PDB file of C-alpha atoms and ligand atoms in Angstrom:
ATOM      1  CA  MET A   1     -10.150 -32.288  -0.394  1.00 94.00           C
ATOM      2  CA  ARG A   2     -10.540 -28.617   0.603  1.00 98.00           C
ATOM      3  CA  SER A   3     -11.212 -26.164  -2.246  1.00 98.00           C
ATOM      4  CA  TYR A   4      -7.788 -24.469  -1.894  1.00 98.00           C
ATOM      5  CA  GLU A   5      -5.919 -27.757  -2.156  1.00 98.00           C
ATOM      6  CA  VAL A   6      -6.342 -27.697  -5.945  1.00 98.00           C
ATOM      7  CA  TYR A   7      -3.468 -25.202  -6.076  1.00 98.00           C
ATOM      8  CA  SER A   8      -0.018 -26.709  -6.513  1.00 98.00           C
ATOM      9  CA  GLU A   9       3.129 -25.014  -5.171  1.00 98.00           C
ATOM     10  CA  GLY A  10       3.694 -23.449  -8.589  1.00 98.00           C
ATOM     11  CA  ASP A  11       0.108 -22.153  -8.680  1.00 98.00           C
ATOM     12  CA  LEU A  12       0.614 -20.610  -5.220  1.00 98.00           C
ATOM     13  CA  PHE A  13       3.830 -18.938  -6.434  1.00 98.00           C
ATOM     14  CA  LYS A  14       2.003 -17.391  -9.386  1.00 98.00           C
ATOM     15  CA  LEU A  15      -0.938 -16.160  -7.288  1.00 98.00           C
ATOM     16  CA  PHE A  16       1.496 -14.760  -4.698  1.00 98.00           C
ATOM     17  CA  ILE A  17       3.634 -12.926  -7.278  1.00 98.00           C
ATOM     18  CA  ASN A  18       0.676 -11.469  -9.171  1.00 98.00           C
ATOM     19  CA  GLU A  19      -0.903 -10.186  -5.983  1.00 98.00           C
ATOM     20  CA  VAL A  20       2.282  -8.725  -4.481  1.00 97.00           C
ATOM     21  CA  MET A  21       3.185  -7.003  -7.778  1.00 97.00           C
ATOM     22  CA  GLU A  22      -0.232  -5.362  -7.835  1.00 97.00           C
ATOM     23  CA  ARG A  23       0.265  -4.173  -4.251  1.00 96.00           C
ATOM     24  CA  LEU A  24       3.755  -2.815  -4.913  1.00 96.00           C
ATOM     25  CA  ALA A  25       2.632  -1.053  -8.088  1.00 97.00           C
ATOM     26  CA  SER A  26      -0.019   0.735  -6.003  1.00 97.00           C
ATOM     27  CA  ILE A  27       2.710   2.565  -4.044  1.00 98.00           C
ATOM     28  CA  ALA A  28       4.781   3.756  -7.025  1.00 98.00           C
ATOM     29  CA  LYS A  29       3.345   7.260  -6.552  1.00 98.00           C
ATOM     30  CA  VAL A  30       1.864   8.241  -3.196  1.00 98.00           C
ATOM     31  CA  ASP A  31       0.963  11.421  -1.358  1.00 98.00           C
ATOM     32  CA  VAL A  32       3.295  10.882   1.602  1.00 98.00           C
ATOM     33  CA  VAL A  33       6.210   8.538   2.327  1.00 99.00           C
ATOM     34  CA  ILE A  34       6.924   8.160   6.041  1.00 99.00           C
ATOM     35  CA  VAL A  35      10.334   6.751   6.878  1.00 99.00           C
ATOM     36  CA  GLY A  36      10.184   4.784  10.122  1.00 98.00           C
ATOM     37  CA  ALA A  37       7.328   2.975  11.905  1.00 98.00           C
ATOM     38  CA  GLY A  38       8.071   4.297  15.381  1.00 98.00           C
ATOM     39  CA  PRO A  39       5.504   6.267  17.408  1.00 98.00           C
ATOM     40  CA  ALA A  40       6.084   9.542  15.525  1.00 98.00           C
ATOM     41  CA  GLY A  41       5.757   7.931  12.083  1.00 98.00           C
ATOM     42  CA  LEU A  42       2.662   5.943  13.074  1.00 98.00           C
ATOM     43  CA  SER A  43       1.003   9.005  14.633  1.00 98.00           C
ATOM     44  CA  ALA A  44       1.682  11.009  11.453  1.00 99.00           C
ATOM     45  CA  ALA A  45       0.275   8.180   9.328  1.00 99.00           C
ATOM     46  CA  ILE A  46      -2.933   8.107  11.390  1.00 98.00           C
ATOM     47  CA  SER A  47      -3.518  11.862  11.036  1.00 98.00           C
ATOM     48  CA  LEU A  48      -2.706  11.898   7.300  1.00 98.00           C
ATOM     49  CA  THR A  49      -4.927   8.941   6.461  1.00 98.00           C
ATOM     50  CA  GLU A  50      -7.797  10.435   8.446  1.00 98.00           C
ATOM     51  CA  LYS A  51      -7.783  12.975   5.602  1.00 98.00           C
ATOM     52  CA  LYS A  52      -7.711  10.143   3.053  1.00 98.00           C
ATOM     53  CA  LEU A  53      -4.155  10.744   1.824  1.00 98.00           C
ATOM     54  CA  HIS A  54      -2.310   7.830   0.178  1.00 98.00           C
ATOM     55  CA  VAL A  55       0.427   7.045   2.723  1.00 98.00           C
ATOM     56  CA  VAL A  56       3.166   4.427   2.773  1.00 98.00           C
ATOM     57  CA  VAL A  57       5.489   3.772   5.738  1.00 98.00           C
ATOM     58  CA  PHE A  58       8.829   2.115   5.041  1.00 98.00           C
ATOM     59  CA  GLU A  59      10.356   0.425   8.082  1.00 98.00           C
ATOM     60  CA  ARG A  60      13.903  -0.892   8.095  1.00 98.00           C
ATOM     61  CA  MET A  61      13.246  -3.614  10.684  1.00 98.00           C
ATOM     62  CA  LEU A  62      10.740  -6.465  10.532  1.00 96.00           C
ATOM     63  CA  GLY A  63       8.381  -5.064  13.147  1.00 94.00           C
ATOM     64  CA  VAL A  64       6.687  -1.792  14.017  1.00 97.00           C
ATOM     65  CA  GLY A  65       7.199   0.376  17.105  1.00 97.00           C
ATOM     66  CA  GLY A  66      10.817   1.552  16.777  1.00 97.00           C
ATOM     67  CA  GLY A  67      12.526   2.479  20.054  1.00 95.00           C
ATOM     68  CA  ILE A  68       9.342   2.143  22.079  1.00 95.00           C
ATOM     69  CA  ARG A  69       9.351  -1.648  21.730  1.00 94.00           C
ATOM     70  CA  GLY A  70      12.041  -1.885  24.394  1.00 95.00           C
ATOM     71  CA  GLY A  71      10.076   0.162  26.972  1.00 96.00           C
ATOM     72  CA  GLY A  72      12.492   1.784  29.417  1.00 96.00           C
ATOM     73  CA  MET A  73      15.766  -0.145  29.737  1.00 97.00           C
ATOM     74  CA  LEU A  74      13.953  -3.222  28.363  1.00 97.00           C
ATOM     75  CA  LEU A  75      11.393  -2.968  31.202  1.00 97.00           C
ATOM     76  CA  PRO A  76       8.025  -3.304  29.451  1.00 97.00           C
ATOM     77  CA  LEU A  77       6.335  -0.003  30.203  1.00 98.00           C
ATOM     78  CA  VAL A  78       5.879   3.335  28.511  1.00 98.00           C
ATOM     79  CA  LEU A  79       4.540   6.594  29.993  1.00 98.00           C
ATOM     80  CA  VAL A  80       1.859   8.710  28.364  1.00 98.00           C
ATOM     81  CA  GLU A  81       0.671  12.215  29.191  1.00 98.00           C
ATOM     82  CA  GLU A  82      -2.851  13.610  29.424  1.00 98.00           C
ATOM     83  CA  GLY A  83      -4.306  15.256  26.306  1.00 98.00           C
ATOM     84  CA  TYR A  84      -4.179  14.111  22.681  1.00 98.00           C
ATOM     85  CA  PRO A  85      -1.585  11.330  23.300  1.00 98.00           C
ATOM     86  CA  ARG A  86      -3.821   9.676  25.904  1.00 98.00           C
ATOM     87  CA  GLN A  87      -6.904  10.271  23.751  1.00 98.00           C
ATOM     88  CA  LEU A  88      -5.319   8.708  20.646  1.00 98.00           C
ATOM     89  CA  LEU A  89      -4.126   5.611  22.529  1.00 98.00           C
ATOM     90  CA  GLU A  90      -7.584   5.205  24.066  1.00 98.00           C
ATOM     91  CA  GLU A  91      -9.190   5.524  20.622  1.00 98.00           C
ATOM     92  CA  CYS A  92      -6.865   2.744  19.482  1.00 98.00           C
ATOM     93  CA  GLY A  93      -8.032   0.559  22.383  1.00 98.00           C
ATOM     94  CA  VAL A  94      -4.792   0.691  24.387  1.00 98.00           C
ATOM     95  CA  LYS A  95      -5.335  -0.061  28.106  1.00 98.00           C
ATOM     96  CA  LEU A  96      -3.970   2.840  30.196  1.00 98.00           C
ATOM     97  CA  LYS A  97      -3.431   2.956  33.938  1.00 98.00           C
ATOM     98  CA  LYS A  98      -3.341   6.294  35.757  1.00 98.00           C
ATOM     99  CA  ILE A  99      -0.147   6.354  37.795  1.00 98.00           C
ATOM    100  CA  GLY A 100       0.072  10.044  38.643  1.00 98.00           C
ATOM    101  CA  GLU A 101      -1.602  13.409  37.998  1.00 98.00           C
ATOM    102  CA  GLY A 102      -2.060  13.593  34.219  1.00 98.00           C
ATOM    103  CA  LEU A 103       0.236  10.616  33.732  1.00 98.00           C
ATOM    104  CA  TYR A 104      -0.576   7.113  32.483  1.00 98.00           C
ATOM    105  CA  ALA A 105       1.281   3.843  31.985  1.00 98.00           C
ATOM    106  CA  ALA A 106       0.862   1.522  28.997  1.00 98.00           C
ATOM    107  CA  ASP A 107       2.333  -1.655  27.574  1.00 98.00           C
ATOM    108  CA  PRO A 108       4.808  -0.713  24.806  1.00 98.00           C
ATOM    109  CA  THR A 109       3.949  -3.620  22.497  1.00 97.00           C
ATOM    110  CA  GLU A 110       0.217  -3.083  22.884  1.00 98.00           C
ATOM    111  CA  SER A 111       0.634   0.659  22.264  1.00 98.00           C
ATOM    112  CA  MET A 112       2.669   0.182  19.117  1.00 98.00           C
ATOM    113  CA  VAL A 113       0.685  -2.623  17.498  1.00 98.00           C
ATOM    114  CA  LYS A 114      -2.597  -0.812  18.164  1.00 98.00           C
ATOM    115  CA  LEU A 115      -1.257   2.480  16.740  1.00 98.00           C
ATOM    116  CA  ALA A 116      -0.085   0.508  13.711  1.00 98.00           C
ATOM    117  CA  ALA A 117      -3.454  -1.245  13.431  1.00 98.00           C
ATOM    118  CA  LYS A 118      -5.287   2.097  13.426  1.00 98.00           C
ATOM    119  CA  ALA A 119      -2.946   3.463  10.761  1.00 98.00           C
ATOM    120  CA  ILE A 120      -3.546   0.346   8.631  1.00 98.00           C
ATOM    121  CA  ASP A 121      -7.311   0.471   9.186  1.00 98.00           C
ATOM    122  CA  ASN A 122      -7.257   4.093   7.981  1.00 98.00           C
ATOM    123  CA  GLY A 123      -5.537   2.952   4.764  1.00 98.00           C
ATOM    124  CA  THR A 124      -1.801   3.290   5.539  1.00 98.00           C
ATOM    125  CA  ILE A 125       0.443   0.711   3.889  1.00 98.00           C
ATOM    126  CA  ILE A 126       3.326  -0.320   6.160  1.00 98.00           C
ATOM    127  CA  ILE A 127       6.154  -2.226   4.504  1.00 98.00           C
ATOM    128  CA  PRO A 128       8.826  -3.719   6.796  1.00 98.00           C
ATOM    129  CA  GLY A 129      12.327  -4.793   5.824  1.00 98.00           C
ATOM    130  CA  ILE A 130      12.905  -1.814   3.518  1.00 98.00           C
ATOM    131  CA  THR A 131      15.525   0.870   4.125  1.00 98.00           C
ATOM    132  CA  VAL A 132      15.155   4.318   2.619  1.00 98.00           C
ATOM    133  CA  GLU A 133      18.683   5.058   1.496  1.00 98.00           C
ATOM    134  CA  ASP A 134      18.334   8.243  -0.554  1.00 98.00           C
ATOM    135  CA  LEU A 135      15.973  10.901  -1.871  1.00 98.00           C
ATOM    136  CA  ILE A 136      14.604  11.862  -5.278  1.00 98.00           C
ATOM    137  CA  THR A 137      15.235  15.591  -5.763  1.00 98.00           C
ATOM    138  CA  ARG A 138      14.716  18.339  -8.316  1.00 98.00           C
ATOM    139  CA  ILE A 139      15.899  21.938  -8.501  1.00 96.00           C
ATOM    140  CA  ASP A 140      13.074  24.196  -9.593  1.00 95.00           C
ATOM    141  CA  ASP A 141      13.770  27.945 -10.025  1.00 94.00           C
ATOM    142  CA  GLY A 142      16.861  27.489  -7.892  1.00 92.00           C
ATOM    143  CA  LYS A 143      14.817  25.844  -5.126  1.00 95.00           C
ATOM    144  CA  LEU A 144      15.525  22.280  -3.963  1.00 98.00           C
ATOM    145  CA  ILE A 145      12.459  20.073  -3.868  1.00 98.00           C
ATOM    146  CA  VAL A 146      12.235  16.520  -2.490  1.00 98.00           C
ATOM    147  CA  LYS A 147      10.095  14.383  -4.780  1.00 98.00           C
ATOM    148  CA  GLY A 148      10.278  10.956  -3.185  1.00 98.00           C
ATOM    149  CA  VAL A 149      12.601   8.269  -1.849  1.00 99.00           C
ATOM    150  CA  VAL A 150      15.072   5.644  -2.982  1.00 98.00           C
ATOM    151  CA  ILE A 151      14.599   2.232  -1.362  1.00 98.00           C
ATOM    152  CA  ASN A 152      16.356  -1.088  -1.009  1.00 98.00           C
ATOM    153  CA  TRP A 153      15.892  -4.280   1.000  1.00 98.00           C
ATOM    154  CA  SER A 154      17.390  -3.828   4.473  1.00 98.00           C
ATOM    155  CA  PRO A 155      19.479  -7.057   4.328  1.00 98.00           C
ATOM    156  CA  ILE A 156      21.040  -5.794   1.069  1.00 98.00           C
ATOM    157  CA  VAL A 157      21.911  -2.491   2.733  1.00 97.00           C
ATOM    158  CA  GLU A 158      23.223  -4.258   5.866  1.00 98.00           C
ATOM    159  CA  ALA A 159      25.377  -6.597   3.785  1.00 98.00           C
ATOM    160  CA  LYS A 160      26.727  -3.574   1.855  1.00 97.00           C
ATOM    161  CA  TRP A 161      26.052  -5.332  -1.455  1.00 97.00           C
ATOM    162  CA  HIS A 162      25.996  -3.031  -4.402  1.00 95.00           C
ATOM    163  CA  VAL A 163      22.503  -3.640  -5.731  1.00 97.00           C
ATOM    164  CA  ASP A 164      20.839  -0.709  -7.449  1.00 98.00           C
ATOM    165  CA  PRO A 165      17.782   0.542  -5.581  1.00 98.00           C
ATOM    166  CA  LEU A 166      14.230   1.385  -6.731  1.00 98.00           C
ATOM    167  CA  MET A 167      12.292   4.629  -6.440  1.00 98.00           C
ATOM    168  CA  ILE A 168       8.958   5.807  -5.004  1.00 98.00           C
ATOM    169  CA  GLU A 169       7.512   9.219  -5.890  1.00 98.00           C
ATOM    170  CA  SER A 170       5.684  11.277  -3.299  1.00 98.00           C
ATOM    171  CA  ARG A 171       4.419  14.794  -2.655  1.00 98.00           C
ATOM    172  CA  ALA A 172       5.993  14.770   0.818  1.00 98.00           C
ATOM    173  CA  VAL A 173       8.541  12.711   2.755  1.00 99.00           C
ATOM    174  CA  VAL A 174       8.732  12.528   6.555  1.00 99.00           C
ATOM    175  CA  ASP A 175      11.995  11.662   8.301  1.00 98.00           C
ATOM    176  CA  ALA A 176      10.647   9.747  11.321  1.00 98.00           C
ATOM    177  CA  THR A 177      13.817   7.646  11.639  1.00 98.00           C
ATOM    178  CA  GLY A 178      14.363   8.390  15.331  1.00 98.00           C
ATOM    179  CA  HIS A 179      17.917   8.842  16.562  1.00 96.00           C
ATOM    180  CA  ASP A 180      19.331   8.254  13.065  1.00 95.00           C
ATOM    181  CA  ALA A 181      17.800  11.373  11.512  1.00 98.00           C
ATOM    182  CA  GLY A 182      18.917   9.316   8.534  1.00 98.00           C
ATOM    183  CA  ILE A 183      17.014  11.104   5.801  1.00 98.00           C
ATOM    184  CA  VAL A 184      18.055  14.613   6.811  1.00 98.00           C
ATOM    185  CA  ARG A 185      21.627  13.306   7.066  1.00 98.00           C
ATOM    186  CA  VAL A 186      21.423  11.993   3.490  1.00 98.00           C
ATOM    187  CA  LEU A 187      20.174  15.381   2.310  1.00 98.00           C
ATOM    188  CA  ALA A 188      23.023  17.125   4.158  1.00 98.00           C
ATOM    189  CA  LYS A 189      25.528  14.799   2.470  1.00 98.00           C
ATOM    190  CA  ARG A 190      24.080  15.148  -1.035  1.00 98.00           C
ATOM    191  CA  TYR A 191      23.747  18.935  -0.802  1.00 97.00           C
ATOM    192  CA  PRO A 192      26.687  20.283   1.239  1.00 97.00           C
ATOM    193  CA  ASN A 193      25.833  23.785   0.011  1.00 95.00           C
ATOM    194  CA  LEU A 194      22.734  23.676   2.208  1.00 95.00           C
ATOM    195  CA  ARG A 195      25.134  23.701   5.182  1.00 96.00           C
ATOM    196  CA  LEU A 196      22.747  21.529   7.197  1.00 96.00           C
ATOM    197  CA  ASN A 197      24.440  21.054  10.537  1.00 93.00           C
ATOM    198  CA  ILE A 198      23.070  18.030  12.453  1.00 97.00           C
ATOM    199  CA  PRO A 199      24.437  18.385  15.984  1.00 97.00           C
ATOM    200  CA  GLY A 200      22.589  15.461  17.633  1.00 98.00           C
ATOM    201  CA  MET A 201      20.272  15.681  20.621  1.00 98.00           C
ATOM    202  CA  ALA A 202      20.963  17.447  23.912  1.00 98.00           C
ATOM    203  CA  SER A 203      21.064  15.539  27.208  1.00 98.00           C
ATOM    204  CA  MET A 204      18.017  14.426  29.220  1.00 98.00           C
ATOM    205  CA  ASN A 205      15.494  17.026  30.300  1.00 98.00           C
ATOM    206  CA  VAL A 206      12.147  15.251  30.076  1.00 98.00           C
ATOM    207  CA  TRP A 207       9.538  17.998  30.151  1.00 98.00           C
ATOM    208  CA  LEU A 208      11.573  20.521  28.180  1.00 98.00           C
ATOM    209  CA  GLY A 209      12.452  17.834  25.614  1.00 98.00           C
ATOM    210  CA  GLU A 210       8.785  16.856  25.255  1.00 98.00           C
ATOM    211  CA  LYS A 211       7.824  20.487  24.450  1.00 98.00           C
ATOM    212  CA  GLU A 212      10.803  21.176  22.181  1.00 98.00           C
ATOM    213  CA  VAL A 213      10.320  18.114  19.988  1.00 98.00           C
ATOM    214  CA  VAL A 214       6.814  19.270  19.098  1.00 98.00           C
ATOM    215  CA  ALA A 215       7.728  22.959  18.692  1.00 98.00           C
ATOM    216  CA  LYS A 216      10.638  22.141  16.338  1.00 98.00           C
ATOM    217  CA  THR A 217       8.754  19.628  14.175  1.00 98.00           C
ATOM    218  CA  SER A 218       9.085  21.231  10.765  1.00 97.00           C
ATOM    219  CA  LYS A 219       9.844  21.297   7.068  1.00 98.00           C
ATOM    220  CA  ILE A 220      13.560  21.026   6.235  1.00 98.00           C
ATOM    221  CA  VAL A 221      13.286  21.830   2.510  1.00 98.00           C
ATOM    222  CA  GLU A 222      10.307  21.741   0.155  1.00 98.00           C
ATOM    223  CA  GLY A 223       8.875  18.206   0.325  1.00 98.00           C
ATOM    224  CA  LEU A 224      10.931  16.984   3.307  1.00 98.00           C
ATOM    225  CA  TYR A 225       9.709  17.125   6.900  1.00 98.00           C
ATOM    226  CA  VAL A 226      11.104  15.887  10.198  1.00 98.00           C
ATOM    227  CA  ALA A 227       9.193  14.374  13.159  1.00 98.00           C
ATOM    228  CA  GLY A 228       9.909  12.591  16.431  1.00 98.00           C
ATOM    229  CA  MET A 229      13.439  11.981  17.777  1.00 98.00           C
ATOM    230  CA  SER A 230      14.899  12.999  14.377  1.00 98.00           C
ATOM    231  CA  VAL A 231      13.814  16.513  15.375  1.00 98.00           C
ATOM    232  CA  ALA A 232      15.890  16.290  18.557  1.00 98.00           C
ATOM    233  CA  GLU A 233      18.913  15.154  16.496  1.00 98.00           C
ATOM    234  CA  VAL A 234      18.541  17.876  13.894  1.00 98.00           C
ATOM    235  CA  TYR A 235      17.805  20.740  16.292  1.00 98.00           C
ATOM    236  CA  ASN A 236      19.779  19.674  19.405  1.00 98.00           C
ATOM    237  CA  THR A 237      16.692  19.516  21.613  1.00 98.00           C
ATOM    238  CA  HIS A 238      16.662  17.434  24.814  1.00 98.00           C
ATOM    239  CA  ARG A 239      16.096  13.682  25.107  1.00 97.00           C
ATOM    240  CA  MET A 240      13.215  12.460  27.201  1.00 97.00           C
ATOM    241  CA  GLY A 241      13.270   8.691  27.775  1.00 93.00           C
ATOM    242  CA  PRO A 242      10.353   6.220  27.579  1.00 95.00           C
ATOM    243  CA  ILE A 243       7.512   8.708  27.256  1.00 97.00           C
ATOM    244  CA  LEU A 244       5.143   8.864  24.303  1.00 97.00           C
ATOM    245  CA  GLY A 245       3.425  12.254  24.356  1.00 98.00           C
ATOM    246  CA  GLY A 246       6.008  14.269  22.432  1.00 98.00           C
ATOM    247  CA  MET A 247       6.357  11.621  19.724  1.00 98.00           C
ATOM    248  CA  ILE A 248       2.605  11.351  19.162  1.00 98.00           C
ATOM    249  CA  LEU A 249       2.164  15.130  19.132  1.00 98.00           C
ATOM    250  CA  SER A 250       5.139  15.577  16.802  1.00 98.00           C
ATOM    251  CA  GLY A 251       3.577  13.089  14.354  1.00 98.00           C
ATOM    252  CA  LYS A 252       0.274  14.943  14.527  1.00 98.00           C
ATOM    253  CA  ARG A 253       2.014  18.281  13.984  1.00 98.00           C
ATOM    254  CA  VAL A 254       3.981  17.152  10.950  1.00 98.00           C
ATOM    255  CA  ALA A 255       0.755  15.807   9.452  1.00 98.00           C
ATOM    256  CA  GLU A 256      -0.921  19.201   9.988  1.00 98.00           C
ATOM    257  CA  GLN A 257       1.994  20.943   8.252  1.00 98.00           C
ATOM    258  CA  ILE A 258       1.849  18.558   5.282  1.00 98.00           C
ATOM    259  CA  LEU A 259      -1.928  18.847   4.963  1.00 98.00           C
ATOM    260  CA  ARG A 260      -1.605  22.638   4.962  1.00 98.00           C
ATOM    261  CA  ASP A 261       1.184  22.586   2.359  1.00 98.00           C
ATOM    262  CA  LEU A 262      -0.730  20.162   0.133  1.00 98.00           C
ATOM    263  CA  GLY A 263      -3.850  22.279   0.461  1.00 98.00           C
ATOM    264  CA  VAL A 264      -5.890  19.504   2.111  1.00 97.00           C
ATOM    265  CA  THR A 265      -8.595  20.772   4.458  1.00 91.00           C
TER     266      THR A 265
HETATM  267  O1  LIG B   1      13.330   5.225  16.950  1.00 90.12           O
HETATM  268  P1  LIG B   1      11.882   5.403  16.708  1.00 90.12           P
HETATM  269  O2  LIG B   1      10.937   4.836  17.686  1.00 90.12           O
HETATM  270  O3  LIG B   1      11.638   6.974  16.474  1.00 90.12           O
HETATM  271  P2  LIG B   1      10.471   7.967  16.942  1.00 90.12           P
HETATM  272  O4  LIG B   1       9.182   7.598  16.311  1.00 90.12           O
HETATM  273  O5  LIG B   1      10.304   7.652  18.497  1.00 90.12           O
HETATM  274  C1  LIG B   1      11.355   7.730  19.425  1.00 90.12           C
HETATM  275  C2  LIG B   1      10.993   6.809  20.585  1.00 90.12           C
HETATM  276  O6  LIG B   1      11.087   5.481  20.208  1.00 90.12           O
HETATM  277  C3  LIG B   1      11.882   6.977  21.815  1.00 90.12           C
HETATM  278  C4  LIG B   1      11.328   8.097  22.585  1.00 90.12           C
HETATM  279  C5  LIG B   1      12.120   9.227  22.884  1.00 90.12           C
HETATM  280  O7  LIG B   1      12.158   9.324  24.234  1.00 90.12           O
HETATM  281  O8  LIG B   1      10.171   8.076  22.984  1.00 90.12           O
HETATM  282  O9  LIG B   1      13.221   7.111  21.468  1.00 90.12           O
HETATM  283  O10 LIG B   1      11.007   9.312  16.752  1.00 90.12           O
HETATM  284  O11 LIG B   1      11.486   4.798  15.299  1.00 90.12           O
HETATM  285  C6  LIG B   1      12.245   5.063  14.145  1.00 90.12           C
HETATM  286  C7  LIG B   1      12.077   3.910  13.184  1.00 90.12           C
HETATM  287  O12 LIG B   1      12.677   4.253  11.952  1.00 90.12           O
HETATM  288  C8  LIG B   1      13.308   3.104  11.417  1.00 90.12           C
HETATM  289  C9  LIG B   1      13.877   2.390  12.639  1.00 90.12           C
HETATM  290  O13 LIG B   1      14.091   1.015  12.372  1.00 90.12           O
HETATM  291  C10 LIG B   1      12.770   2.635  13.661  1.00 90.12           C
HETATM  292  O14 LIG B   1      11.825   1.571  13.678  1.00 90.12           O
HETATM  293  N1  LIG B   1      14.334   3.576  10.476  1.00 90.12           N
HETATM  294  C11 LIG B   1      15.468   4.262  10.772  1.00 90.12           C
HETATM  295  N2  LIG B   1      16.134   4.571   9.655  1.00 90.12           N
HETATM  296  C12 LIG B   1      15.399   4.076   8.616  1.00 90.12           C
HETATM  297  C13 LIG B   1      14.244   3.435   9.147  1.00 90.12           C
HETATM  298  C14 LIG B   1      15.550   4.089   7.192  1.00 90.12           C
HETATM  299  N3  LIG B   1      16.606   4.681   6.609  1.00 90.12           N
HETATM  300  N4  LIG B   1      14.624   3.467   6.437  1.00 90.12           N
HETATM  301  C15 LIG B   1      13.552   2.858   7.016  1.00 90.12           C
HETATM  302  N5  LIG B   1      13.340   2.852   8.358  1.00 90.12           N
END
């Protein structure tokens, strides 16, 4: 008999529950919650954990990679530009093929799982199957501050069951929900006085869109930041198709803003 075969099914249940409770308790209060495990969220997680911040990523689906998983029109390829995006993917061990001046091709699944692996190796906790459905907020001296997120199991949210959620405190929250811009939308709904207008993205203009999404990556209110395609939705910047550079740079930029605001050097 192998050593582990001494454990009955009930013993395994108890070991499982004790361990998972310990893990979940460790994320009750974190430095940064990132909503969405697409390229922007994963890039932000990598930069933040390089500075040793305690980061959790909640992902609604079961897998990582967001919209990139489908490549372009379900054809398994993604494009990557020269500079930091190429450098980061190479650091993660992603195989890149030069297909034009300053332009590389990569496998979408490989790119996403290796970005996720680097984020995890740096200390990021990624939890799939959880939907962030609301925010924790406070008003301090008349100023709205986001203090964390409200979470529920995605199948519960999908089924529209009324099950009360649970809460995670954080010093910063990043809306990296892609085309949903779901967290900024929740804020707009909860606080109509903010008059947050979310127009949606503008039509395709690849190179302009790639620049805009980085330039507009920003803080929405104290404690809440937006990165990746959520930026395009919130600020009506242009869409860009299956290309990774803007997403990776937007994730890096939001991390730099958070580090500055939290006073981390
Ligand atoms: O959509 P997604 O990949 O967003 P991104 O990181 O990258 C956009 C690119 O995929 C692609 C592009 C533009 O040309 O390159 O469009 O900005 O990843 C967003 C992730 O967030 C999850 C969603 O399942 C996806 O994996 N998500 C969305 N809403 C929630 C969420 C939510 N409320 N709670 C948890 N996860």
